[in-house]
């Protein structure tokens, strides 16, 4: 083999390494300055349950009667809470719980689920309405809800997507002497007063605390630019479920502008949209991780019945219960499931008792 042929593989190896290394240096030299990333503002649902009210999972809204009133076909799908209203109707973002029941889960009457009004002072909603509609955002300090413990903020929605951001303070014109937004709030409600059949989609609801850490400093390379938010990609400057203009946020002639983006949720991106429809990315909100503690749970590590009675509260036979009333056609399955039909003498009040020890339950 000639010296030239022996050198050829080595030369090819060097050229291959250069082909890999040079682009790395070129990319570093040619890369743009990193876009600013700011810290999201604290949000009640995220801080309380590590689960924002973004209506991406069933836990974001209770859809049964009580938490909802006169909603037509409510459902959570497509990242939104969807329903239709044709008369006065409502749903409860924070349900206080059934009066007289054991409060559990996300019931607002539990002290750790109440809204600290001194911390979370503003409401942001991204919500669609098929027609103009008047709504009220209400809070109650008592359970059951009553006008004597109510505060209210009126919100008028236009047809289309609405990006609502309002301070939480009682409107004394609408509700003279209404309860101020203060203390620990156990109950929230969105009341709708339609003048025609109206389709509603709630994309997001945030009770948040404005913070200076959520101020975005941005510029535009064009003569002017309107700041837009967007929660997905690719970006399109069209108001939709996924984005829209930030009110009052305009930069001109390359000037540096500071915009408070506390209202927006983690992971949102921001763009400067120019009058000709072109745009440029200018920053984002940090997409912060949400820790979830699933063990130990609020219910503790063991159950009362197994520990003190010697068997769990499952229903294998009539003796599994301590008694019952206003029930008939009782059935028991091998898996411990009870079935029954409401019966006389009070058909609207079927119930049964669970066996407990003579000393009762140590609360």
mmCIF file of C-alpha atoms in Angstrom:
data_model
loop_
_atom_site.group_PDB
_atom_site.id
_atom_site.type_symbol
_atom_site.label_atom_id
_atom_site.label_comp_id
_atom_site.label_asym_id
_atom_site.label_seq_id
_atom_site.Cartn_x
_atom_site.Cartn_y
_atom_site.Cartn_z
ATOM 1 C CA UNK A 1 0.000 0.000 0.000
ATOM 2 C CA UNK A 2 1.407 3.417 -0.946
ATOM 3 C CA UNK A 3 1.969 6.144 1.706
ATOM 4 C CA UNK A 4 -0.792 8.172 0.036
ATOM 5 C CA UNK A 5 -3.283 5.336 0.419
ATOM 6 C CA UNK A 6 -2.251 4.769 4.039
ATOM 7 C CA UNK A 7 -2.817 8.471 4.838
ATOM 8 C CA UNK A 8 -6.229 8.655 3.165
ATOM 9 C CA UNK A 9 -8.269 6.987 6.001
ATOM 10 C CA UNK A 10 -6.648 9.239 8.601
ATOM 11 C CA UNK A 11 -7.413 12.326 6.501
ATOM 12 C CA UNK A 12 -11.030 11.260 6.092
ATOM 13 C CA UNK A 13 -11.297 10.767 9.871
ATOM 14 C CA UNK A 14 -9.991 14.300 10.524
ATOM 15 C CA UNK A 15 -12.381 15.793 7.969
ATOM 16 C CA UNK A 16 -15.263 13.904 9.567
ATOM 17 C CA UNK A 17 -14.405 15.268 13.024
ATOM 18 C CA UNK A 18 -14.171 18.794 11.627
ATOM 19 C CA UNK A 19 -17.594 18.372 10.022
ATOM 20 C CA UNK A 20 -19.013 17.557 13.455
ATOM 21 C CA UNK A 21 -17.109 20.160 15.493
ATOM 22 C CA UNK A 22 -17.274 23.239 13.240
ATOM 23 C CA UNK A 23 -21.089 23.505 13.225
ATOM 24 C CA UNK A 24 -20.995 23.469 17.031
ATOM 25 C CA UNK A 25 -18.753 26.521 17.076
ATOM 26 C CA UNK A 26 -20.682 28.173 14.239
ATOM 27 C CA UNK A 27 -23.998 27.675 16.058
ATOM 28 C CA UNK A 28 -22.580 29.203 19.214
ATOM 29 C CA UNK A 29 -21.267 32.195 17.326
ATOM 30 C CA UNK A 30 -24.413 32.672 15.246
ATOM 31 C CA UNK A 31 -27.046 31.881 17.933
ATOM 32 C CA UNK A 32 -29.380 34.647 19.004
ATOM 33 C CA UNK A 33 -29.439 35.982 22.553
ATOM 34 C CA UNK A 34 -31.655 33.699 24.692
ATOM 35 C CA UNK A 35 -35.191 35.033 25.084
ATOM 36 C CA UNK A 36 -36.183 36.176 28.590
ATOM 37 C CA UNK A 37 -38.039 33.676 30.792
ATOM 38 C CA UNK A 38 -39.991 35.099 33.731
ATOM 39 C CA UNK A 39 -41.507 33.450 36.805
ATOM 40 C CA UNK A 40 -45.278 32.698 36.820
ATOM 41 C CA UNK A 41 -47.442 34.347 39.471
ATOM 42 C CA UNK A 42 -48.831 32.224 42.339
ATOM 43 C CA UNK A 43 -52.212 30.667 41.513
ATOM 44 C CA UNK A 44 -54.716 29.303 44.067
ATOM 45 C CA UNK A 45 -55.614 25.971 42.445
ATOM 46 C CA UNK A 46 -52.006 25.180 41.561
ATOM 47 C CA UNK A 47 -50.737 26.061 45.034
ATOM 48 C CA UNK A 48 -53.541 24.159 46.798
ATOM 49 C CA UNK A 49 -53.794 20.972 44.723
ATOM 50 C CA UNK A 50 -50.892 21.144 42.232
ATOM 51 C CA UNK A 51 -53.668 21.146 39.641
ATOM 52 C CA UNK A 52 -54.668 24.436 37.961
ATOM 53 C CA UNK A 53 -58.214 25.106 36.779
ATOM 54 C CA UNK A 54 -57.243 24.509 33.143
ATOM 55 C CA UNK A 55 -60.051 21.969 32.606
ATOM 56 C CA UNK A 56 -57.737 19.299 31.271
ATOM 57 C CA UNK A 57 -58.873 16.625 33.753
ATOM 58 C CA UNK A 58 -62.175 15.683 35.489
ATOM 59 C CA UNK A 59 -60.997 16.889 38.923
ATOM 60 C CA UNK A 60 -61.073 20.508 37.681
ATOM 61 C CA UNK A 61 -64.882 20.752 37.974
ATOM 62 C CA UNK A 62 -67.738 18.953 39.727
ATOM 63 C CA UNK A 63 -70.465 18.463 37.109
ATOM 64 C CA UNK A 64 -73.236 16.933 39.228
ATOM 65 C CA UNK A 65 -76.285 18.808 40.479
ATOM 66 C CA UNK A 66 -75.481 21.183 43.319
ATOM 67 C CA UNK A 67 -72.065 22.343 42.090
ATOM 68 C CA UNK A 68 -73.854 22.981 38.773
ATOM 69 C CA UNK A 69 -77.324 24.472 38.318
ATOM 70 C CA UNK A 70 -79.243 24.279 35.015
ATOM 71 C CA UNK A 71 -76.209 23.641 32.817
ATOM 72 C CA UNK A 72 -77.111 21.814 29.606
ATOM 73 C CA UNK A 73 -74.802 18.876 28.747
ATOM 74 C CA UNK A 74 -71.766 19.949 30.794
ATOM 75 C CA UNK A 75 -68.525 18.141 29.930
ATOM 76 C CA UNK A 76 -64.768 18.538 30.133
ATOM 77 C CA UNK A 77 -63.154 17.955 26.739
ATOM 78 C CA UNK A 78 -60.610 19.596 24.475
ATOM 79 C CA UNK A 79 -59.000 21.353 27.425
ATOM 80 C CA UNK A 80 -62.184 23.258 28.324
ATOM 81 C CA UNK A 81 -65.332 23.057 30.435
ATOM 82 C CA UNK A 82 -68.165 23.102 27.868
ATOM 83 C CA UNK A 83 -71.901 23.577 28.374
ATOM 84 C CA UNK A 84 -74.956 25.454 27.125
ATOM 85 C CA UNK A 85 -77.242 27.795 29.073
ATOM 86 C CA UNK A 86 -80.726 28.982 28.156
ATOM 87 C CA UNK A 87 -81.770 30.441 31.538
ATOM 88 C CA UNK A 88 -80.080 31.595 34.727
ATOM 89 C CA UNK A 89 -77.447 28.941 35.471
ATOM 90 C CA UNK A 90 -74.202 28.510 37.388
ATOM 91 C CA UNK A 91 -71.259 26.318 38.273
ATOM 92 C CA UNK A 92 -69.003 26.338 41.325
ATOM 93 C CA UNK A 93 -65.219 26.422 40.736
ATOM 94 C CA UNK A 94 -64.929 25.902 44.504
ATOM 95 C CA UNK A 95 -67.829 23.918 45.975
ATOM 96 C CA UNK A 96 -68.195 24.234 49.773
ATOM 97 C CA UNK A 97 -69.568 20.691 50.153
ATOM 98 C CA UNK A 98 -72.962 19.246 51.053
ATOM 99 C CA UNK A 99 -74.332 20.803 54.245
ATOM 100 C CA UNK A 100 -74.210 18.316 57.116
ATOM 101 C CA UNK A 101 -71.902 15.875 55.340
ATOM 102 C CA UNK A 102 -68.319 14.958 56.123
ATOM 103 C CA UNK A 103 -66.208 17.402 54.133
ATOM 104 C CA UNK A 104 -63.521 15.731 52.077
ATOM 105 C CA UNK A 105 -61.439 16.020 48.886
ATOM 106 C CA UNK A 106 -61.579 19.538 47.461
ATOM 107 C CA UNK A 107 -64.596 20.772 49.458
ATOM 108 C CA UNK A 108 -64.128 24.442 50.273
ATOM 109 C CA UNK A 109 -65.291 24.098 53.882
ATOM 110 C CA UNK A 110 -62.050 22.267 54.658
ATOM 111 C CA UNK A 111 -59.702 24.892 56.056
ATOM 112 C CA UNK A 112 -56.816 23.989 53.742
ATOM 113 C CA UNK A 113 -59.021 24.354 50.632
ATOM 114 C CA UNK A 114 -60.246 27.897 51.352
ATOM 115 C CA UNK A 115 -59.010 30.855 49.314
ATOM 116 C CA UNK A 116 -56.820 33.302 51.201
ATOM 117 C CA UNK A 117 -58.303 36.547 49.892
ATOM 118 C CA UNK A 118 -55.340 38.629 51.041
ATOM 119 C CA UNK A 119 -53.020 36.553 48.809
ATOM 120 C CA UNK A 120 -55.072 35.888 45.674
ATOM 121 C CA UNK A 121 -56.504 39.262 44.722
ATOM 122 C CA UNK A 122 -57.317 39.009 40.999
ATOM 123 C CA UNK A 123 -59.359 36.760 38.721
ATOM 124 C CA UNK A 124 -58.366 35.781 35.202
ATOM 125 C CA UNK A 125 -60.727 33.823 32.951
ATOM 126 C CA UNK A 126 -60.226 32.791 29.335
ATOM 127 C CA UNK A 127 -63.769 31.988 28.268
ATOM 128 C CA UNK A 128 -65.805 31.651 25.061
ATOM 129 C CA UNK A 129 -69.443 32.676 24.615
ATOM 130 C CA UNK A 130 -71.475 32.172 21.446
ATOM 131 C CA UNK A 131 -73.465 35.336 22.228
ATOM 132 C CA UNK A 132 -73.085 38.355 24.472
ATOM 133 C CA UNK A 133 -73.933 37.391 28.046
ATOM 134 C CA UNK A 134 -73.808 38.939 31.503
ATOM 135 C CA UNK A 135 -72.115 36.838 34.177
ATOM 136 C CA UNK A 136 -71.344 37.308 37.869
ATOM 137 C CA UNK A 137 -68.345 35.924 39.713
ATOM 138 C CA UNK A 138 -69.647 35.372 43.250
ATOM 139 C CA UNK A 139 -68.093 34.330 46.533
ATOM 140 C CA UNK A 140 -69.784 33.254 49.757
ATOM 141 C CA UNK A 141 -68.490 33.121 53.318
ATOM 142 C CA UNK A 142 -71.270 30.809 54.564
ATOM 143 C CA UNK A 143 -72.719 27.411 53.702
ATOM 144 C CA UNK A 144 -75.362 27.096 52.342
ATOM 145 C CA UNK A 145 -74.773 30.118 50.124
ATOM 146 C CA UNK A 146 -76.956 33.132 50.898
ATOM 147 C CA UNK A 147 -77.087 36.777 49.834
ATOM 148 C CA UNK A 148 -76.225 37.803 53.407
ATOM 149 C CA UNK A 149 -72.722 36.353 52.972
ATOM 150 C CA UNK A 150 -72.226 37.071 49.259
ATOM 151 C CA UNK A 151 -69.841 39.273 47.295
ATOM 152 C CA UNK A 152 -70.004 39.785 43.538
ATOM 153 C CA UNK A 153 -68.053 41.039 40.512
ATOM 154 C CA UNK A 154 -70.137 41.542 37.325
ATOM 155 C CA UNK A 155 -68.482 40.437 34.072
ATOM 156 C CA UNK A 156 -69.990 41.052 30.623
ATOM 157 C CA UNK A 157 -68.782 38.627 27.963
ATOM 158 C CA UNK A 158 -68.759 39.485 24.260
ATOM 159 C CA UNK A 159 -69.442 36.904 21.562
ATOM 160 C CA UNK A 160 -66.216 34.978 20.919
ATOM 161 C CA UNK A 161 -63.179 34.420 23.124
ATOM 162 C CA UNK A 162 -62.837 36.719 26.133
ATOM 163 C CA UNK A 163 -59.645 37.236 28.140
ATOM 164 C CA UNK A 164 -60.983 38.573 31.453
ATOM 165 C CA UNK A 165 -58.756 40.017 34.175
ATOM 166 C CA UNK A 166 -60.455 41.816 37.081
ATOM 167 C CA UNK A 167 -59.676 42.779 40.684
ATOM 168 C CA UNK A 168 -61.731 40.926 43.265
ATOM 169 C CA UNK A 169 -63.813 43.532 45.094
ATOM 170 C CA UNK A 170 -67.558 43.589 45.727
ATOM 171 C CA UNK A 171 -69.580 45.742 43.325
ATOM 172 C CA UNK A 172 -71.667 47.834 45.726
ATOM 173 C CA UNK A 173 -73.853 49.086 42.874
ATOM 174 C CA UNK A 174 -74.956 45.567 42.044
ATOM 175 C CA UNK A 175 -74.945 44.228 45.619
ATOM 176 C CA UNK A 176 -75.050 47.047 48.201
ATOM 177 C CA UNK A 177 -73.406 45.932 51.419
ATOM 178 C CA UNK A 178 -72.082 42.747 49.833
ATOM 179 C CA UNK A 179 -69.280 40.859 51.552
ATOM 180 C CA UNK A 180 -65.817 42.169 50.713
ATOM 181 C CA UNK A 181 -63.196 39.879 49.237
ATOM 182 C CA UNK A 182 -61.422 39.174 52.522
ATOM 183 C CA UNK A 183 -60.636 36.402 54.956
ATOM 184 C CA UNK A 184 -60.719 32.733 53.965
ATOM 185 C CA UNK A 185 -63.282 32.084 51.199
ATOM 186 C CA UNK A 186 -64.925 28.597 51.099
ATOM 187 C CA UNK A 187 -67.275 28.990 48.117
ATOM 188 C CA UNK A 188 -67.039 30.412 44.571
ATOM 189 C CA UNK A 189 -69.630 30.544 41.799
ATOM 190 C CA UNK A 190 -69.864 31.733 38.196
ATOM 191 C CA UNK A 191 -73.474 32.807 37.566
ATOM 192 C CA UNK A 192 -74.701 33.257 33.971
ATOM 193 C CA UNK A 193 -77.695 35.363 32.933
ATOM 194 C CA UNK A 194 -78.315 34.613 29.237
ATOM 195 C CA UNK A 195 -80.732 36.550 27.038
ATOM 196 C CA UNK A 196 -80.652 33.726 24.467
ATOM 197 C CA UNK A 197 -79.416 30.145 24.305
ATOM 198 C CA UNK A 198 -75.649 30.466 24.655
ATOM 199 C CA UNK A 199 -72.776 28.020 24.380
ATOM 200 C CA UNK A 200 -69.978 28.528 26.910
ATOM 201 C CA UNK A 201 -66.440 27.116 26.962
ATOM 202 C CA UNK A 202 -64.215 27.886 29.955
ATOM 203 C CA UNK A 203 -60.601 27.356 28.923
ATOM 204 C CA UNK A 204 -58.920 28.605 32.084
ATOM 205 C CA UNK A 205 -59.664 30.214 35.441
ATOM 206 C CA UNK A 206 -56.976 31.632 37.739
ATOM 207 C CA UNK A 207 -57.177 33.285 41.131
ATOM 208 C CA UNK A 208 -53.704 34.772 41.256
ATOM 209 C CA UNK A 209 -51.361 37.031 43.156
ATOM 210 C CA UNK A 210 -49.696 39.691 40.959
ATOM 211 C CA UNK A 211 -45.931 39.708 41.349
ATOM 212 C CA UNK A 212 -43.049 41.807 40.049
ATOM 213 C CA UNK A 213 -41.261 38.554 39.146
ATOM 214 C CA UNK A 214 -43.792 38.159 36.301
ATOM 215 C CA UNK A 215 -42.794 41.355 34.494
ATOM 216 C CA UNK A 216 -41.561 40.692 30.964
ATOM 217 C CA UNK A 217 -39.129 43.158 29.360
ATOM 218 C CA UNK A 218 -39.391 42.984 25.556
ATOM 219 C CA UNK A 219 -38.720 44.883 22.350
ATOM 220 C CA UNK A 220 -39.662 44.574 18.688
ATOM 221 C CA UNK A 221 -37.458 44.987 15.643
ATOM 222 C CA UNK A 222 -40.321 46.540 13.656
ATOM 223 C CA UNK A 223 -41.778 50.046 13.838
ATOM 224 C CA UNK A 224 -44.428 48.703 16.223
ATOM 225 C CA UNK A 225 -45.522 45.449 17.795
ATOM 226 C CA UNK A 226 -48.521 44.194 19.776
ATOM 227 C CA UNK A 227 -47.705 41.619 22.472
ATOM 228 C CA UNK A 228 -49.574 38.308 22.129
ATOM 229 C CA UNK A 229 -49.703 35.268 24.415
ATOM 230 C CA UNK A 230 -49.915 31.720 23.091
ATOM 231 C CA UNK A 231 -49.976 28.332 24.854
ATOM 232 C CA UNK A 232 -49.139 25.984 21.973
ATOM 233 C CA UNK A 233 -47.148 25.792 18.750
ATOM 234 C CA UNK A 234 -46.859 26.731 15.989
ATOM 235 C CA UNK A 235 -47.890 30.300 16.776
ATOM 236 C CA UNK A 236 -50.606 31.918 14.659
ATOM 237 C CA UNK A 237 -51.743 35.515 15.332
ATOM 238 C CA UNK A 238 -55.435 34.585 15.554
ATOM 239 C CA UNK A 239 -57.457 34.987 18.742
ATOM 240 C CA UNK A 240 -58.563 31.505 19.790
ATOM 241 C CA UNK A 241 -58.658 29.106 22.719
ATOM 242 C CA UNK A 242 -54.864 29.028 22.592
ATOM 243 C CA UNK A 243 -53.926 32.704 22.477
ATOM 244 C CA UNK A 244 -54.698 36.349 21.871
ATOM 245 C CA UNK A 245 -53.385 39.916 22.294
ATOM 246 C CA UNK A 246 -52.188 41.171 25.694
ATOM 247 C CA UNK A 247 -54.292 44.300 26.415
ATOM 248 C CA UNK A 248 -52.365 47.589 26.243
ATOM 249 C CA UNK A 249 -48.998 45.949 25.533
ATOM 250 C CA UNK A 250 -47.498 47.780 22.520
ATOM 251 C CA UNK A 251 -43.866 48.605 21.695
ATOM 252 C CA UNK A 252 -42.690 51.085 19.059
ATOM 253 C CA UNK A 253 -39.428 51.737 17.233
ATOM 254 C CA UNK A 254 -37.356 49.221 19.155
ATOM 255 C CA UNK A 255 -38.203 50.702 22.567
ATOM 256 C CA UNK A 256 -37.910 48.460 25.627
ATOM 257 C CA UNK A 257 -41.307 47.796 27.250
ATOM 258 C CA UNK A 258 -42.070 46.141 30.593
ATOM 259 C CA UNK A 259 -45.372 44.210 30.700
ATOM 260 C CA UNK A 260 -46.848 42.485 33.739
ATOM 261 C CA UNK A 261 -47.844 38.974 32.605
ATOM 262 C CA UNK A 262 -48.895 37.731 36.072
ATOM 263 C CA UNK A 263 -52.325 36.770 34.760
ATOM 264 C CA UNK A 264 -50.958 34.125 32.377
ATOM 265 C CA UNK A 265 -50.225 30.524 33.273
ATOM 266 C CA UNK A 266 -46.841 28.749 33.246
ATOM 267 C CA UNK A 267 -45.525 27.708 29.852
ATOM 268 C CA UNK A 268 -47.160 30.542 27.890
ATOM 269 C CA UNK A 269 -45.050 32.106 25.136
ATOM 270 C CA UNK A 270 -45.128 35.743 24.061
ATOM 271 C CA UNK A 271 -44.772 37.250 20.591
ATOM 272 C CA UNK A 272 -44.561 40.741 19.112
ATOM 273 C CA UNK A 273 -47.029 40.868 16.200
ATOM 274 C CA UNK A 274 -46.336 43.555 13.604
ATOM 275 C CA UNK A 275 -48.979 45.491 11.631
ATOM 276 C CA UNK A 276 -48.175 43.502 8.468
ATOM 277 C CA UNK A 277 -48.938 40.222 10.252
ATOM 278 C CA UNK A 278 -45.355 39.111 10.748
ATOM 279 C CA UNK A 279 -44.189 38.310 14.253
ATOM 280 C CA UNK A 280 -41.206 37.525 16.450
ATOM 281 C CA UNK A 281 -40.843 35.612 19.724
ATOM 282 C CA UNK A 282 -39.931 37.877 22.667
ATOM 283 C CA UNK A 283 -40.148 35.712 25.828
ATOM 284 C CA UNK A 284 -42.040 33.133 27.870
ATOM 285 C CA UNK A 285 -43.285 32.180 31.321
ATOM 286 C CA UNK A 286 -41.320 29.430 32.993
ATOM 287 C CA UNK A 287 -43.015 26.034 32.712
ATOM 288 C CA UNK A 288 -42.565 25.129 36.370
ATOM 289 C CA UNK A 289 -42.979 21.536 37.587
ATOM 290 C CA UNK A 290 -45.934 20.798 39.880
ATOM 291 C CA UNK A 291 -45.093 18.422 42.735
ATOM 292 C CA UNK A 292 -47.903 16.052 43.711
ATOM 293 C CA UNK A 293 -47.907 14.193 47.065
ATOM 294 C CA UNK A 294 -49.974 11.033 46.705
ATOM 295 C CA UNK A 295 -48.806 9.242 49.840
ATOM 296 C CA UNK A 296 -49.573 9.588 52.668
ATOM 297 C CA UNK A 297 -53.046 10.843 51.838
ATOM 298 C CA UNK A 298 -55.346 13.009 53.943
ATOM 299 C CA UNK A 299 -57.226 9.869 54.994
ATOM 300 C CA UNK A 300 -54.151 8.429 56.706
ATOM 301 C CA UNK A 301 -52.471 5.033 56.477
ATOM 302 C CA UNK A 302 -55.185 2.610 57.700
ATOM 303 C CA UNK A 303 -58.970 2.479 57.895
ATOM 304 C CA UNK A 304 -61.078 2.469 61.049
ATOM 305 C CA UNK A 305 -63.240 -0.552 60.260
ATOM 306 C CA UNK A 306 -60.361 -2.919 59.558
ATOM 307 C CA UNK A 307 -58.441 -1.759 62.624
ATOM 308 C CA UNK A 308 -61.245 -1.694 65.209
ATOM 309 C CA UNK A 309 -64.047 -3.946 63.934
ATOM 310 C CA UNK A 310 -61.861 -6.550 62.300
ATOM 311 C CA UNK A 311 -63.231 -6.229 58.752
ATOM 312 C CA UNK A 312 -63.560 -3.356 56.260
ATOM 313 C CA UNK A 313 -66.840 -1.621 55.486
ATOM 314 C CA UNK A 314 -67.671 -3.818 52.499
ATOM 315 C CA UNK A 315 -71.117 -5.257 51.867
ATOM 316 C CA UNK A 316 -71.164 -9.054 51.575
ATOM 317 C CA UNK A 317 -74.389 -9.769 53.521
ATOM 318 C CA UNK A 318 -77.089 -7.917 55.535
ATOM 319 C CA UNK A 319 -74.989 -8.157 58.695
ATOM 320 C CA UNK A 320 -72.395 -5.942 56.992
ATOM 321 C CA UNK A 321 -74.685 -3.060 57.963
ATOM 322 C CA UNK A 322 -75.770 -1.942 61.416
ATOM 323 C CA UNK A 323 -79.230 -1.167 60.036
ATOM 324 C CA UNK A 324 -81.096 0.534 57.207
ATOM 325 C CA UNK A 325 -84.280 2.450 56.434
ATOM 326 C CA UNK A 326 -86.404 3.382 53.422
ATOM 327 C CA UNK A 327 -84.632 0.763 51.274
ATOM 328 C CA UNK A 328 -85.873 -2.379 49.547
ATOM 329 C CA UNK A 329 -84.601 -5.059 47.128
ATOM 330 C CA UNK A 330 -81.246 -5.240 48.874
ATOM 331 C CA UNK A 331 -78.525 -7.190 47.067
ATOM 332 C CA UNK A 332 -74.942 -8.072 48.027
ATOM 333 C CA UNK A 333 -72.136 -9.129 45.675
ATOM 334 C CA UNK A 334 -69.079 -11.299 46.275
ATOM 335 C CA UNK A 335 -66.910 -8.193 45.818
ATOM 336 C CA UNK A 336 -68.773 -6.412 48.632
ATOM 337 C CA UNK A 337 -71.084 -4.151 46.634
ATOM 338 C CA UNK A 338 -74.522 -3.200 47.933
ATOM 339 C CA UNK A 339 -77.433 -2.487 45.585
ATOM 340 C CA UNK A 340 -80.883 -1.350 46.690
ATOM 341 C CA UNK A 341 -83.980 0.594 45.721
ATOM 342 C CA UNK A 342 -85.440 3.511 47.619
ATOM 343 C CA UNK A 343 -88.625 2.487 49.391
ATOM 344 C CA UNK A 344 -91.323 3.477 51.853
ATOM 345 C CA UNK A 345 -92.170 5.046 54.179
ATOM 346 C CA UNK A 346 -89.925 7.966 53.090
ATOM 347 C CA UNK A 347 -88.844 7.202 49.532
ATOM 348 C CA UNK A 348 -86.707 10.341 49.254
ATOM 349 C CA UNK A 349 -84.521 9.364 52.225
ATOM 350 C CA UNK A 350 -82.938 5.906 51.782
ATOM 351 C CA UNK A 351 -80.011 5.362 54.142
ATOM 352 C CA UNK A 352 -78.108 2.791 56.180
ATOM 353 C CA UNK A 353 -75.888 2.710 59.263
ATOM 354 C CA UNK A 354 -72.317 1.464 59.413
ATOM 355 C CA UNK A 355 -71.165 -0.739 62.300
ATOM 356 C CA UNK A 356 -68.885 0.968 64.841
ATOM 357 C CA UNK A 357 -67.465 -0.103 68.185
ATOM 358 C CA UNK A 358 -69.253 0.730 71.446
ATOM 359 C CA UNK A 359 -66.679 3.451 72.148
ATOM 360 C CA UNK A 360 -67.307 5.139 68.794
ATOM 361 C CA UNK A 361 -64.743 6.615 66.410
ATOM 362 C CA UNK A 362 -61.805 8.583 67.763
ATOM 363 C CA UNK A 363 -61.929 11.652 65.509
#
